mmCIF file of C-alpha atoms in Angstrom:
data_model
loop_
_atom_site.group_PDB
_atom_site.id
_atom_site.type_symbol
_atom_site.label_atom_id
_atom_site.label_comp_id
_atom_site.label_asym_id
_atom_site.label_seq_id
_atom_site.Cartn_x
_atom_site.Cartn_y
_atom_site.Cartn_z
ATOM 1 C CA UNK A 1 -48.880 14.906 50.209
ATOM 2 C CA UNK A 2 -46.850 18.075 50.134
ATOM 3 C CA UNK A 3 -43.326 18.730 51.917
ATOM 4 C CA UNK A 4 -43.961 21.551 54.499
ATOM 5 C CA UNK A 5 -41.947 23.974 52.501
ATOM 6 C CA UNK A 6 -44.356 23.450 49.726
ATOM 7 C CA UNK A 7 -47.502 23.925 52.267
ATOM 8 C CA UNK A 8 -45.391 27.177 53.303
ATOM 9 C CA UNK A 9 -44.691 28.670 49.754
ATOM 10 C CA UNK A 10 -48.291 27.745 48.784
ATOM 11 C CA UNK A 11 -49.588 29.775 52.248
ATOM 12 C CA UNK A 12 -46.903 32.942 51.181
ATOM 13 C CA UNK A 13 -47.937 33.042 47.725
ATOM 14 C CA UNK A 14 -51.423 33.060 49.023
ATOM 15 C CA UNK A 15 -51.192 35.235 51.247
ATOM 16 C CA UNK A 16 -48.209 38.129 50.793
ATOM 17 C CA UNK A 17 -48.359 37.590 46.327
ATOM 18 C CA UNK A 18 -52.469 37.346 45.976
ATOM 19 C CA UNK A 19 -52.894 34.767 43.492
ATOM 20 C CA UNK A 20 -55.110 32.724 43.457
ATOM 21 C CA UNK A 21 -55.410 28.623 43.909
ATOM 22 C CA UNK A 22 -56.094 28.585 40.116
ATOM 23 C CA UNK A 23 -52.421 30.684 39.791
ATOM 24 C CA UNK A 24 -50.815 28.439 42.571
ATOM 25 C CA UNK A 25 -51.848 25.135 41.124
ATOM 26 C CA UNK A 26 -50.480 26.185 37.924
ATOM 27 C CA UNK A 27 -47.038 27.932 38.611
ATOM 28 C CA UNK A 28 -46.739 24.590 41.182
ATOM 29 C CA UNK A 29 -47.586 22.220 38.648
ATOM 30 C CA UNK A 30 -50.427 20.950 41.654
ATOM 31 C CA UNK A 31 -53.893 19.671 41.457
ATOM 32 C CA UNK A 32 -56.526 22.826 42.213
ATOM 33 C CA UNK A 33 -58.127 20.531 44.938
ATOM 34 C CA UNK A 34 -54.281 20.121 46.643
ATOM 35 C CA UNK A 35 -53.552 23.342 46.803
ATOM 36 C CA UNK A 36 -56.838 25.023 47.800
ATOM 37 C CA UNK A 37 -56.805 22.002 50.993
ATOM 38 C CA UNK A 38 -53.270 23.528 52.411
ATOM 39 C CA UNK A 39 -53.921 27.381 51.480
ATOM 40 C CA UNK A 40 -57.181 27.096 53.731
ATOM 41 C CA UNK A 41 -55.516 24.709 56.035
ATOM 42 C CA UNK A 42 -53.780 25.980 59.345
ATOM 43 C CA UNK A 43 -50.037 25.643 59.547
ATOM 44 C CA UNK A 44 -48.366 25.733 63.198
#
């Protein structure tokens, strides 16, 4: 499970930067799987 500022930073780097979950999982040191379930995930 990831802290919300980690859900956030995945979202803005998604989002705003353009990368991609491959580029996200690896700058993050993440699985693919984690990070493409919070990018696509809604954040209130």
């Amino acid at each position: 499970m990831l802290t919300m500022p980690e859900i956030h930073y995945i979202k803005h780097l998604r989002e705003n930067d353009d990368l991609s979950i491959s580029e996200i999982a690896r700058k993050l040191g993440k699985n693919w799987r984690t990070v493409k379930k919070y990018a696509d995930e809604e954040v209130y």
